[in-house]
């Protein structure tokens, strides 16, 4: 069903075109302990209790609405805030990668500022960077 495809896409390709805005796909290398992702100039710490399903390069998918401002998972630079009325799309940079956070109308970080990010463990989607296939997690 469309809901199943949205909630658990089988490939990174599908994850990238289902949803508006589409899922953030973060390329990185899993740390030796499996608890963080080194992402082209930044580190993304996985939520408590989460260990990456691979010890190699990976694509980590997180929907924009699953990310929250103010957490300790990673620090991103705010590039732009796009007001949509009922919510805002906050365009950020995590190291060399672009991310979008969907936040409520009261979230208005200043462009150029740093913001913490967080999400729940169940919001993480893991994909093989070569084939795009979903990894078991």
CSV table of N, CA, C and O in Angstrom, one decimal:
chain,number,residue,atom,x,y,z
A,1,UNK,N,0.9,-1.2,0.0
A,1,UNK,CA,0.0,0.0,0.0
A,1,UNK,C,0.9,1.2,0.0
A,1,UNK,O,2.1,1.2,0.4
A,2,UNK,N,0.4,2.4,-0.4
A,2,UNK,CA,1.2,3.6,-0.3
A,2,UNK,C,1.7,3.9,1.1
A,2,UNK,O,2.9,4.3,1.2
A,3,UNK,N,0.9,3.6,2.1
A,3,UNK,CA,1.4,3.8,3.5
A,3,UNK,C,2.6,2.9,3.8
A,3,UNK,O,3.6,3.4,4.4
A,4,UNK,N,2.6,1.7,3.4
A,4,UNK,CA,3.7,0.8,3.6
A,4,UNK,C,5.0,1.2,2.9
A,4,UNK,O,6.1,1.2,3.4
A,5,UNK,N,4.8,1.7,1.6
A,5,UNK,CA,5.9,2.2,0.9
A,5,UNK,C,6.5,3.4,1.5
A,5,UNK,O,7.7,3.5,1.6
A,6,UNK,N,5.7,4.3,2.0
A,6,UNK,CA,6.2,5.5,2.7
A,6,UNK,C,6.9,5.1,4.0
A,6,UNK,O,7.9,5.7,4.3
A,7,UNK,N,6.3,4.2,4.8
A,7,UNK,CA,6.8,3.9,6.1
A,7,UNK,C,8.0,3.0,6.1
A,7,UNK,O,8.9,3.0,7.0
A,8,UNK,N,8.1,2.2,5.1
A,8,UNK,CA,9.3,1.2,5.0
A,8,UNK,C,9.7,1.0,3.5
A,8,UNK,O,9.5,-0.1,3.0
A,9,UNK,N,10.3,2.0,2.9
A,9,UNK,CA,10.6,1.9,1.5
A,9,UNK,C,11.7,0.8,1.3
A,9,UNK,O,12.6,0.6,2.1
A,10,UNK,N,11.5,0.0,0.2
A,10,UNK,CA,12.4,-1.1,0.0
A,10,UNK,C,13.8,-0.7,-0.5
A,10,UNK,O,14.8,-1.4,-0.4
A,11,UNK,N,13.8,0.5,-1.1
A,11,UNK,CA,15.1,1.0,-1.7
A,11,UNK,C,15.3,2.5,-1.4
A,11,UNK,O,14.3,3.2,-1.2
A,12,UNK,N,16.5,2.9,-1.5
A,12,UNK,CA,16.8,4.4,-1.4
A,12,UNK,C,16.1,5.2,-2.5
A,12,UNK,O,15.7,6.3,-2.2
A,13,UNK,N,16.0,4.6,-3.7
A,13,UNK,CA,15.4,5.3,-4.8
A,13,UNK,C,13.9,5.6,-4.4
A,13,UNK,O,13.5,6.7,-4.6
A,14,UNK,N,13.2,4.6,-3.9
A,14,UNK,CA,11.8,4.8,-3.5
A,14,UNK,C,11.7,5.8,-2.4
A,14,UNK,O,10.9,6.7,-2.4
A,15,UNK,N,12.6,5.7,-1.4
A,15,UNK,CA,12.6,6.6,-0.2
A,15,UNK,C,12.8,8.1,-0.7
A,15,UNK,O,12.3,9.0,-0.1
A,16,UNK,N,13.6,8.2,-1.8
A,16,UNK,CA,13.9,9.6,-2.3
A,16,UNK,C,12.8,10.2,-3.1
A,16,UNK,O,12.9,11.4,-3.3
A,17,UNK,N,11.8,9.5,-3.5
A,17,UNK,CA,10.7,10.1,-4.3
A,17,UNK,C,9.4,10.0,-3.6
A,17,UNK,O,8.4,10.7,-4.1
A,18,UNK,N,9.2,9.2,-2.6
A,18,UNK,CA,7.9,9.2,-1.9
A,18,UNK,C,8.0,10.2,-0.7
A,18,UNK,O,8.9,10.1,0.1
A,19,UNK,N,7.1,11.1,-0.7
A,19,UNK,CA,7.0,12.1,0.4
A,19,UNK,C,7.4,13.4,-0.1
A,19,UNK,O,8.1,13.6,-1.1
A,20,UNK,N,6.9,14.5,0.5
A,20,UNK,CA,7.2,15.8,0.1
A,20,UNK,C,7.4,16.7,1.4
A,20,UNK,O,6.5,16.9,2.1
A,21,UNK,N,8.7,17.1,1.6
A,21,UNK,CA,9.9,16.8,0.8
A,21,UNK,C,10.3,15.3,1.0
A,21,UNK,O,9.8,14.7,2.0
A,22,UNK,N,11.1,14.8,0.1
A,22,UNK,CA,11.5,13.4,0.2
A,22,UNK,C,12.4,13.1,1.4
A,22,UNK,O,12.9,14.0,2.1
A,23,UNK,N,12.6,11.8,1.7
A,23,UNK,CA,13.4,11.4,2.8
A,23,UNK,C,14.8,12.0,2.6
A,23,UNK,O,15.4,12.0,1.5
A,24,UNK,N,15.4,12.4,3.8
A,24,UNK,CA,16.8,12.8,3.8
A,24,UNK,C,17.6,11.5,3.7
A,24,UNK,O,17.4,10.5,4.4
A,25,UNK,N,18.6,11.4,2.8
A,25,UNK,CA,19.5,10.3,2.7
A,25,UNK,C,20.9,10.7,3.0
A,25,UNK,O,21.5,11.6,2.3
A,26,UNK,N,21.4,10.3,4.1
A,26,UNK,CA,22.7,10.7,4.6
A,26,UNK,C,23.8,9.6,4.4
A,26,UNK,O,23.7,8.5,4.9
A,27,UNK,N,24.7,10.0,3.6
A,27,UNK,CA,25.8,9.0,3.3
A,27,UNK,C,26.9,9.2,4.4
A,27,UNK,O,27.3,10.3,4.8
A,28,UNK,N,27.3,8.0,4.9
A,28,UNK,CA,28.4,8.0,5.9
A,28,UNK,C,29.0,6.7,6.1
A,28,UNK,O,28.6,5.7,5.5
A,29,UNK,N,30.0,6.7,7.0
A,29,UNK,CA,30.7,5.5,7.4
A,29,UNK,C,30.4,5.2,8.8
A,29,UNK,O,30.6,6.1,9.7
A,30,UNK,N,30.0,4.0,9.1
A,30,UNK,CA,29.7,3.6,10.5
A,30,UNK,C,30.9,3.5,11.3
A,30,UNK,O,32.0,3.0,10.8
A,31,UNK,N,30.9,4.0,12.5
A,31,UNK,CA,32.0,3.9,13.5
A,31,UNK,C,32.3,2.5,13.8
A,31,UNK,O,31.4,1.6,13.7
A,32,UNK,N,33.4,2.3,14.4
A,32,UNK,CA,33.8,0.9,14.8
A,32,UNK,C,32.8,0.3,15.8
A,32,UNK,O,32.6,-0.9,15.8
A,33,UNK,N,32.3,1.1,16.7
A,33,UNK,CA,31.3,0.6,17.7
A,33,UNK,C,29.9,0.5,17.2
A,33,UNK,O,29.0,0.1,17.9
A,34,UNK,N,29.6,1.0,16.0
A,34,UNK,CA,28.3,1.0,15.4
A,34,UNK,C,27.3,2.0,15.9
A,34,UNK,O,26.1,1.9,15.6
A,35,UNK,N,27.8,2.9,16.7
A,35,UNK,CA,26.9,3.9,17.4
A,35,UNK,C,26.9,5.3,16.8
A,35,UNK,O,26.2,6.1,17.3
A,36,UNK,N,27.7,5.5,15.8
A,36,UNK,CA,27.6,6.8,15.1
A,36,UNK,C,28.0,6.6,13.6
A,36,UNK,O,28.4,5.6,13.2
A,37,UNK,N,27.7,7.7,12.9
A,37,UNK,CA,28.0,7.7,11.5
A,37,UNK,C,28.8,8.9,11.2
A,37,UNK,O,28.5,10.1,11.6
A,38,UNK,N,30.0,8.7,10.5
A,38,UNK,CA,30.8,9.8,10.1
A,38,UNK,C,30.4,10.2,8.7
A,38,UNK,O,30.4,9.5,7.8
A,39,UNK,N,29.9,11.5,8.6
A,39,UNK,CA,29.2,12.0,7.5
A,39,UNK,C,29.9,13.2,6.8
A,39,UNK,O,29.5,14.3,7.1
A,40,UNK,N,30.9,12.9,6.0
A,40,UNK,CA,31.6,14.0,5.2
A,40,UNK,C,31.7,15.3,6.0
A,40,UNK,O,31.2,16.3,5.7
A,41,UNK,N,32.5,15.2,7.1
A,41,UNK,CA,32.8,16.4,7.9
A,41,UNK,C,31.9,16.6,9.1
A,41,UNK,O,32.0,17.7,9.8
A,42,UNK,N,31.1,15.7,9.4
A,42,UNK,CA,30.2,15.8,10.6
A,42,UNK,C,30.1,14.4,11.2
A,42,UNK,O,30.3,13.4,10.6
A,43,UNK,N,29.6,14.3,12.5
A,43,UNK,CA,29.3,13.0,13.1
A,43,UNK,C,27.8,13.1,13.5
A,43,UNK,O,27.4,14.0,14.1
A,44,UNK,N,27.2,12.0,13.2
A,44,UNK,CA,25.8,11.8,13.6
A,44,UNK,C,25.7,10.6,14.6
A,44,UNK,O,26.1,9.5,14.3
A,45,UNK,N,25.4,11.0,15.9
A,45,UNK,CA,25.3,9.9,16.9
A,45,UNK,C,23.9,9.3,16.9
A,45,UNK,O,22.9,10.0,16.8
A,46,UNK,N,23.9,8.0,16.9
A,46,UNK,CA,22.6,7.3,16.8
A,46,UNK,C,21.9,7.3,18.1
A,46,UNK,O,22.6,7.4,19.2
A,47,UNK,N,20.6,7.3,18.1
A,47,UNK,CA,19.8,7.3,19.3
A,47,UNK,C,20.2,6.1,20.3
A,47,UNK,O,20.7,5.1,19.8
A,48,UNK,N,20.0,6.3,21.5
A,48,UNK,CA,20.3,5.3,22.5
A,48,UNK,C,19.7,4.0,22.2
A,48,UNK,O,18.6,3.9,21.7
A,49,UNK,N,20.6,2.9,22.3
A,49,UNK,CA,20.1,1.6,22.0
A,49,UNK,C,20.2,1.2,20.6
A,49,UNK,O,20.0,0.0,20.2
A,50,UNK,N,20.6,2.1,19.7
A,50,UNK,CA,20.6,1.7,18.2
A,50,UNK,C,22.1,1.4,17.9
A,50,UNK,O,23.0,2.2,18.2
A,51,UNK,N,22.3,0.3,17.2
A,51,UNK,CA,23.6,0.0,16.6
A,51,UNK,C,23.3,-0.2,15.1
A,51,UNK,O,22.4,-0.9,14.7
A,52,UNK,N,24.1,0.4,14.3
A,52,UNK,CA,24.0,0.3,12.8
A,52,UNK,C,24.0,-1.1,12.4
A,52,UNK,O,24.8,-1.9,12.9
A,53,UNK,N,23.2,-1.5,11.3
A,53,UNK,CA,23.2,-2.9,10.9
A,53,UNK,C,24.4,-3.3,10.0
A,53,UNK,O,24.4,-4.3,9.5
A,54,UNK,N,25.3,-2.4,9.8
A,54,UNK,CA,26.5,-2.6,9.0
A,54,UNK,C,27.7,-1.9,9.6
A,54,UNK,O,27.5,-1.1,10.5
A,55,UNK,N,28.9,-2.4,9.3
A,55,UNK,CA,30.1,-1.7,9.8
A,55,UNK,C,30.8,-1.0,8.6
A,55,UNK,O,32.0,-0.7,8.8
A,56,UNK,N,30.1,-0.7,7.6
A,56,UNK,CA,30.8,-0.1,6.4
A,56,UNK,C,30.1,1.2,6.0
A,56,UNK,O,29.3,1.7,6.8
A,57,UNK,N,30.3,1.6,4.8
A,57,UNK,CA,29.6,2.8,4.2
A,57,UNK,C,28.1,2.4,4.2
A,57,UNK,O,27.8,1.3,3.9
A,58,UNK,N,27.3,3.4,4.4
A,58,UNK,CA,25.9,3.2,4.4
A,58,UNK,C,25.1,4.5,4.0
A,58,UNK,O,25.7,5.6,3.9
A,59,UNK,N,23.9,4.3,3.7
A,59,UNK,CA,23.0,5.5,3.5
A,59,UNK,C,21.9,5.4,4.7
A,59,UNK,O,21.3,4.3,4.8
A,60,UNK,N,21.8,6.4,5.4
A,60,UNK,CA,20.9,6.5,6.5
A,60,UNK,C,19.7,7.4,6.1
A,60,UNK,O,20.0,8.6,5.7
A,61,UNK,N,18.5,6.9,6.1
A,61,UNK,CA,17.4,7.7,5.7
A,61,UNK,C,16.6,8.1,6.9
A,61,UNK,O,16.3,7.4,7.8
A,62,UNK,N,16.2,9.4,6.9
A,62,UNK,CA,15.4,10.0,8.0
A,62,UNK,C,14.4,11.0,7.3
A,62,UNK,O,14.8,11.9,6.6
A,63,UNK,N,13.1,10.8,7.5
A,63,UNK,CA,12.1,11.7,7.0
A,63,UNK,C,12.2,13.0,7.6
A,63,UNK,O,12.5,13.1,8.8
A,64,UNK,N,12.0,14.1,6.9
A,64,UNK,CA,12.1,15.5,7.4
A,64,UNK,C,11.2,15.7,8.6
A,64,UNK,O,11.6,16.4,9.6
A,65,UNK,N,10.0,15.1,8.7
A,65,UNK,CA,9.1,15.2,9.8
A,65,UNK,C,9.5,14.4,11.0
A,65,UNK,O,9.0,14.7,12.1
A,66,UNK,N,10.5,13.5,10.9
A,66,UNK,CA,11.0,12.7,12.0
A,66,UNK,C,12.1,13.4,12.7
A,66,UNK,O,12.4,13.0,13.8
A,67,UNK,N,12.8,14.4,12.1
A,67,UNK,CA,13.8,15.1,12.7
A,67,UNK,C,13.3,16.2,13.6
A,67,UNK,O,12.3,16.8,13.2
A,68,UNK,N,13.9,16.4,14.7
A,68,UNK,CA,13.5,17.5,15.6
A,68,UNK,C,14.7,18.4,15.9
A,68,UNK,O,15.8,17.9,16.0
A,69,UNK,N,14.4,19.6,16.1
A,69,UNK,CA,15.5,20.6,16.4
A,69,UNK,C,15.8,20.5,17.9
A,69,UNK,O,15.0,20.2,18.7
A,70,UNK,N,17.1,20.8,18.2
A,70,UNK,CA,17.5,21.0,19.6
A,70,UNK,C,18.0,19.7,20.2
A,70,UNK,O,18.3,19.7,21.4
A,71,UNK,N,18.2,18.6,19.5
A,71,UNK,CA,18.7,17.4,20.1
A,71,UNK,C,20.2,17.3,20.0
A,71,UNK,O,20.9,18.2,19.6
A,72,UNK,N,20.7,16.2,20.6
A,72,UNK,CA,22.2,16.0,20.6
A,72,UNK,C,22.7,14.9,19.6
A,72,UNK,O,23.8,14.5,19.7
A,73,UNK,N,21.9,14.5,18.7
A,73,UNK,CA,22.2,13.5,17.7
A,73,UNK,C,23.3,14.1,16.8
A,73,UNK,O,24.2,13.3,16.4
A,74,UNK,N,23.2,15.3,16.4
A,74,UNK,CA,24.1,15.9,15.4
A,74,UNK,C,23.9,17.5,15.5
A,74,UNK,O,22.9,17.9,16.0
A,75,UNK,N,24.9,18.2,15.1
A,75,UNK,CA,24.8,19.6,15.0
A,75,UNK,C,24.9,20.0,13.5
A,75,UNK,O,25.8,19.6,12.8
A,76,UNK,N,23.9,20.7,13.1
A,76,UNK,CA,23.8,21.1,11.7
A,76,UNK,C,23.7,22.7,11.6
A,76,UNK,O,23.4,23.3,12.5
A,77,UNK,N,24.1,23.2,10.4
A,77,UNK,CA,24.1,24.6,10.2
A,77,UNK,C,22.8,24.9,9.4
A,77,UNK,O,22.5,24.3,8.4
A,78,UNK,N,22.1,25.9,9.9
A,78,UNK,CA,20.8,26.3,9.2
A,78,UNK,C,21.2,27.2,8.0
A,78,UNK,O,21.9,28.2,8.1
A,79,UNK,N,20.7,26.8,6.9
A,79,UNK,CA,20.9,27.5,5.6
A,79,UNK,C,19.8,28.4,5.3
A,79,UNK,O,20.0,29.5,4.8
A,80,UNK,N,18.5,27.9,5.5
A,80,UNK,CA,17.4,28.7,5.0
A,80,UNK,C,16.1,28.1,5.8
A,80,UNK,O,16.1,26.9,6.1
A,81,UNK,N,15.2,29.0,6.0
A,81,UNK,CA,13.9,28.6,6.6
A,81,UNK,C,12.8,28.9,5.6
A,81,UNK,O,12.6,30.1,5.3
A,82,UNK,N,12.1,27.9,5.2
A,82,UNK,CA,11.0,28.1,4.2
A,82,UNK,C,9.7,28.0,4.9
A,82,UNK,O,9.3,26.9,5.4
A,83,UNK,N,8.9,29.1,5.0
A,83,UNK,CA,7.7,29.1,5.7
A,83,UNK,C,6.6,28.6,4.8
A,83,UNK,O,6.4,29.0,3.7
A,84,UNK,N,5.8,27.5,5.3
A,84,UNK,CA,4.7,27.0,4.5
A,84,UNK,C,3.4,27.3,5.2
A,84,UNK,O,2.4,26.7,4.9
A,85,UNK,N,3.4,28.2,6.1
A,85,UNK,CA,2.2,28.5,6.9
A,85,UNK,C,2.0,27.6,8.1
A,85,UNK,O,2.4,28.0,9.2
A,86,UNK,N,1.5,26.4,8.0
A,86,UNK,CA,1.3,25.5,9.1
A,86,UNK,C,2.6,24.9,9.6
A,86,UNK,O,2.6,24.5,10.8
A,87,UNK,N,3.6,24.9,8.8
A,87,UNK,CA,4.9,24.4,9.3
A,87,UNK,C,6.0,25.1,8.5
A,87,UNK,O,5.8,25.9,7.6
A,88,UNK,N,7.3,24.8,8.9
A,88,UNK,CA,8.5,25.3,8.2
A,88,UNK,C,9.3,24.2,7.7
A,88,UNK,O,9.4,23.1,8.4
A,89,UNK,N,10.0,24.4,6.6
A,89,UNK,CA,11.0,23.5,6.1
A,89,UNK,C,12.3,24.2,6.4
A,89,UNK,O,12.6,25.3,5.9
A,90,UNK,N,13.1,23.6,7.3
A,90,UNK,CA,14.4,24.1,7.7
A,90,UNK,C,15.5,23.4,6.9
A,90,UNK,O,15.7,22.2,7.1
A,91,UNK,N,16.1,24.1,6.0
A,91,UNK,CA,17.2,23.6,5.2
A,91,UNK,C,18.5,23.7,5.9
A,91,UNK,O,18.9,24.8,6.3
A,92,UNK,N,19.1,22.6,6.2
A,92,UNK,CA,20.4,22.5,7.0
A,92,UNK,C,21.5,21.9,6.2
A,92,UNK,O,21.3,21.2,5.2
A,93,UNK,N,22.7,22.0,6.7
A,93,UNK,CA,23.9,21.3,6.2
A,93,UNK,C,24.5,20.5,7.4
A,93,UNK,O,24.7,21.1,8.5
A,94,UNK,N,24.7,19.3,7.2
A,94,UNK,CA,25.3,18.4,8.1
A,94,UNK,C,26.6,18.0,7.5
A,94,UNK,O,26.6,17.2,6.5
A,95,UNK,N,27.7,18.6,7.9
A,95,UNK,CA,29.0,18.5,7.1
A,95,UNK,C,28.8,19.0,5.7
A,95,UNK,O,28.4,20.1,5.5
A,96,UNK,N,29.0,18.1,4.7
A,96,UNK,CA,28.9,18.4,3.3
A,96,UNK,C,27.5,18.1,2.8
A,96,UNK,O,27.3,18.2,1.6
A,97,UNK,N,26.6,17.6,3.6
A,97,UNK,CA,25.3,17.1,3.1
A,97,UNK,C,24.1,18.0,3.5
A,97,UNK,O,24.1,18.6,4.6
A,98,UNK,N,23.2,18.1,2.6
A,98,UNK,CA,22.0,18.8,2.8
A,98,UNK,C,20.9,18.0,3.5
A,98,UNK,O,20.8,16.8,3.2
A,99,UNK,N,20.2,18.6,4.4
A,99,UNK,CA,19.1,18.0,5.2
A,99,UNK,C,17.9,18.9,5.2
A,99,UNK,O,18.1,20.1,5.2
A,100,UNK,N,16.7,18.4,5.3
A,100,UNK,CA,15.5,19.2,5.5
A,100,UNK,C,14.8,18.7,6.8
A,100,UNK,O,14.6,17.5,6.9
A,101,UNK,N,14.5,19.6,7.6
A,101,UNK,CA,13.7,19.3,8.8
A,101,UNK,C,12.3,20.0,8.7
A,101,UNK,O,12.3,21.2,8.4
A,102,UNK,N,11.3,19.2,8.9
A,102,UNK,CA,9.9,19.8,8.9
A,102,UNK,C,9.6,20.1,10.3
A,102,UNK,O,9.6,19.2,11.1
A,103,UNK,N,9.3,21.3,10.6
A,103,UNK,CA,9.0,21.8,12.0
A,103,UNK,C,7.8,22.6,12.0
A,103,UNK,O,7.3,23.1,11.0
A,104,UNK,N,7.3,22.8,13.2
A,104,UNK,CA,6.1,23.6,13.4
A,104,UNK,C,6.3,25.1,13.1
A,104,UNK,O,7.4,25.5,12.9
A,105,UNK,N,5.2,25.9,13.2
A,105,UNK,CA,5.3,27.3,12.8
A,105,UNK,C,6.1,28.1,13.8
A,105,UNK,O,6.5,29.2,13.4
A,106,UNK,N,6.3,27.6,15.0
A,106,UNK,CA,7.1,28.4,16.0
A,106,UNK,C,8.6,28.2,15.9
A,106,UNK,O,9.4,28.9,16.5
A,107,UNK,N,9.0,27.2,15.1
A,107,UNK,CA,10.4,26.9,14.9
A,107,UNK,C,11.0,27.9,13.8
A,107,UNK,O,10.6,27.8,12.7
A,108,UNK,N,11.8,28.8,14.3
A,108,UNK,CA,12.4,29.8,13.4
A,108,UNK,C,13.9,30.0,13.6
A,108,UNK,O,14.3,31.1,14.0
A,109,UNK,N,14.7,29.0,13.4
A,109,UNK,CA,16.1,29.2,13.7
A,109,UNK,C,16.7,30.2,12.6
A,109,UNK,O,16.2,30.3,11.5
A,110,UNK,N,17.6,31.0,13.0
A,110,UNK,CA,18.2,32.0,12.1
A,110,UNK,C,19.2,31.3,11.1
A,110,UNK,O,20.0,30.5,11.5
A,111,UNK,N,19.1,31.7,9.8
A,111,UNK,CA,20.1,31.2,8.9
A,111,UNK,C,21.5,31.5,9.3
A,111,UNK,O,21.7,32.6,9.9
A,112,UNK,N,22.4,30.6,9.2
A,112,UNK,CA,23.8,30.8,9.7
A,112,UNK,C,24.0,30.2,11.1
A,112,UNK,O,25.1,30.1,11.5
A,113,UNK,N,22.9,30.0,11.8
A,113,UNK,CA,23.0,29.5,13.2
A,113,UNK,C,23.2,28.0,13.2
A,113,UNK,O,22.9,27.3,12.2
A,114,UNK,N,23.7,27.4,14.3
A,114,UNK,CA,23.9,26.0,14.4
A,114,UNK,C,22.7,25.5,15.2
A,114,UNK,O,22.2,26.2,16.1
A,115,UNK,N,22.2,24.3,14.9
A,115,UNK,CA,21.1,23.7,15.6
A,115,UNK,C,21.4,22.2,15.9
A,115,UNK,O,21.9,21.6,15.0
A,116,UNK,N,21.0,21.8,17.0
A,116,UNK,CA,21.0,20.3,17.3
A,116,UNK,C,19.9,19.6,16.6
A,116,UNK,O,18.8,20.2,16.3
A,117,UNK,N,20.1,18.3,16.3
A,117,UNK,CA,19.1,17.5,15.7
A,117,UNK,C,18.9,16.2,16.5
A,117,UNK,O,19.8,15.7,17.1
A,118,UNK,N,17.7,15.7,16.4
A,118,UNK,CA,17.4,14.4,17.1
A,118,UNK,C,16.3,13.7,16.3
A,118,UNK,O,15.5,14.4,15.6
A,119,UNK,N,16.1,12.4,16.5
A,119,UNK,CA,15.0,11.7,16.0
A,119,UNK,C,14.9,10.4,16.8
A,119,UNK,O,15.8,10.0,17.5
A,120,UNK,N,13.8,9.8,16.7
A,120,UNK,CA,13.5,8.5,17.4
A,120,UNK,C,14.2,7.4,16.7
A,120,UNK,O,14.4,7.4,15.5
A,121,UNK,N,14.6,6.3,17.4
A,121,UNK,CA,15.2,5.2,16.8
A,121,UNK,C,14.4,4.5,15.7
A,121,UNK,O,15.0,4.1,14.7
A,122,UNK,N,13.1,4.5,15.8
A,122,UNK,CA,12.2,3.8,14.8
A,122,UNK,C,12.1,4.7,13.5
A,122,UNK,O,11.6,4.2,12.5
A,123,UNK,N,12.7,5.9,13.5
A,123,UNK,CA,12.6,6.8,12.4
A,123,UNK,C,13.8,6.5,11.4
A,123,UNK,O,13.8,7.1,10.3
A,124,UNK,N,14.7,5.7,11.8
A,124,UNK,CA,15.9,5.4,11.0
A,124,UNK,C,15.7,4.3,9.9
A,124,UNK,O,15.1,3.3,10.2
A,125,UNK,N,16.1,4.6,8.7
A,125,UNK,CA,16.0,3.7,7.6
A,125,UNK,C,17.4,3.5,7.1
A,125,UNK,O,18.1,4.5,6.7
A,126,UNK,N,17.9,2.2,6.9
A,126,UNK,CA,19.2,1.9,6.5
A,126,UNK,C,19.2,1.3,5.1
A,126,UNK,O,18.4,0.4,4.8
A,127,UNK,N,20.1,1.8,4.2
A,127,UNK,CA,20.2,1.4,2.9
A,127,UNK,C,21.6,1.1,2.5
A,127,UNK,O,22.6,1.8,2.9
A,128,UNK,N,21.8,0.1,1.6
A,128,UNK,CA,23.1,-0.2,1.0
A,128,UNK,C,23.4,0.9,0.0
A,128,UNK,O,22.6,1.2,-0.9
A,129,UNK,N,24.6,1.6,0.1
A,129,UNK,CA,24.9,2.7,-0.8
A,129,UNK,C,25.1,2.3,-2.3
A,129,UNK,O,24.9,3.1,-3.2
A,130,UNK,N,25.6,1.0,-2.5
A,130,UNK,CA,25.9,0.6,-3.8
A,130,UNK,C,24.6,0.1,-4.5
A,130,UNK,O,24.3,0.6,-5.7
A,131,UNK,N,23.8,-0.7,-3.9
A,131,UNK,CA,22.6,-1.3,-4.6
A,131,UNK,C,21.3,-0.4,-4.3
A,131,UNK,O,20.4,-0.5,-5.0
A,132,UNK,N,21.3,0.3,-3.2
A,132,UNK,CA,20.2,1.1,-2.7
A,132,UNK,C,19.2,0.2,-2.0
A,132,UNK,O,18.2,0.7,-1.5
A,133,UNK,N,19.4,-1.1,-1.8
A,133,UNK,CA,18.5,-2.0,-1.1
A,133,UNK,C,18.4,-1.6,0.4
A,133,UNK,O,19.5,-1.3,1.0
A,134,UNK,N,17.3,-1.8,1.0
A,134,UNK,CA,17.1,-1.7,2.4
A,134,UNK,C,17.9,-2.7,3.1
A,134,UNK,O,17.9,-3.9,2.8
A,135,UNK,N,18.5,-2.3,4.2
A,135,UNK,CA,19.3,-3.2,5.1
A,135,UNK,C,18.4,-3.6,6.3
A,135,UNK,O,17.6,-2.7,6.8
A,136,UNK,N,18.5,-4.8,6.7
A,136,UNK,CA,17.7,-5.2,7.9
A,136,UNK,C,18.2,-4.5,9.1
A,136,UNK,O,19.4,-4.3,9.3
A,137,UNK,N,17.3,-4.0,9.9
A,137,UNK,CA,17.7,-3.3,11.2
A,137,UNK,C,16.7,-3.6,12.3
A,137,UNK,O,15.6,-4.0,12.0
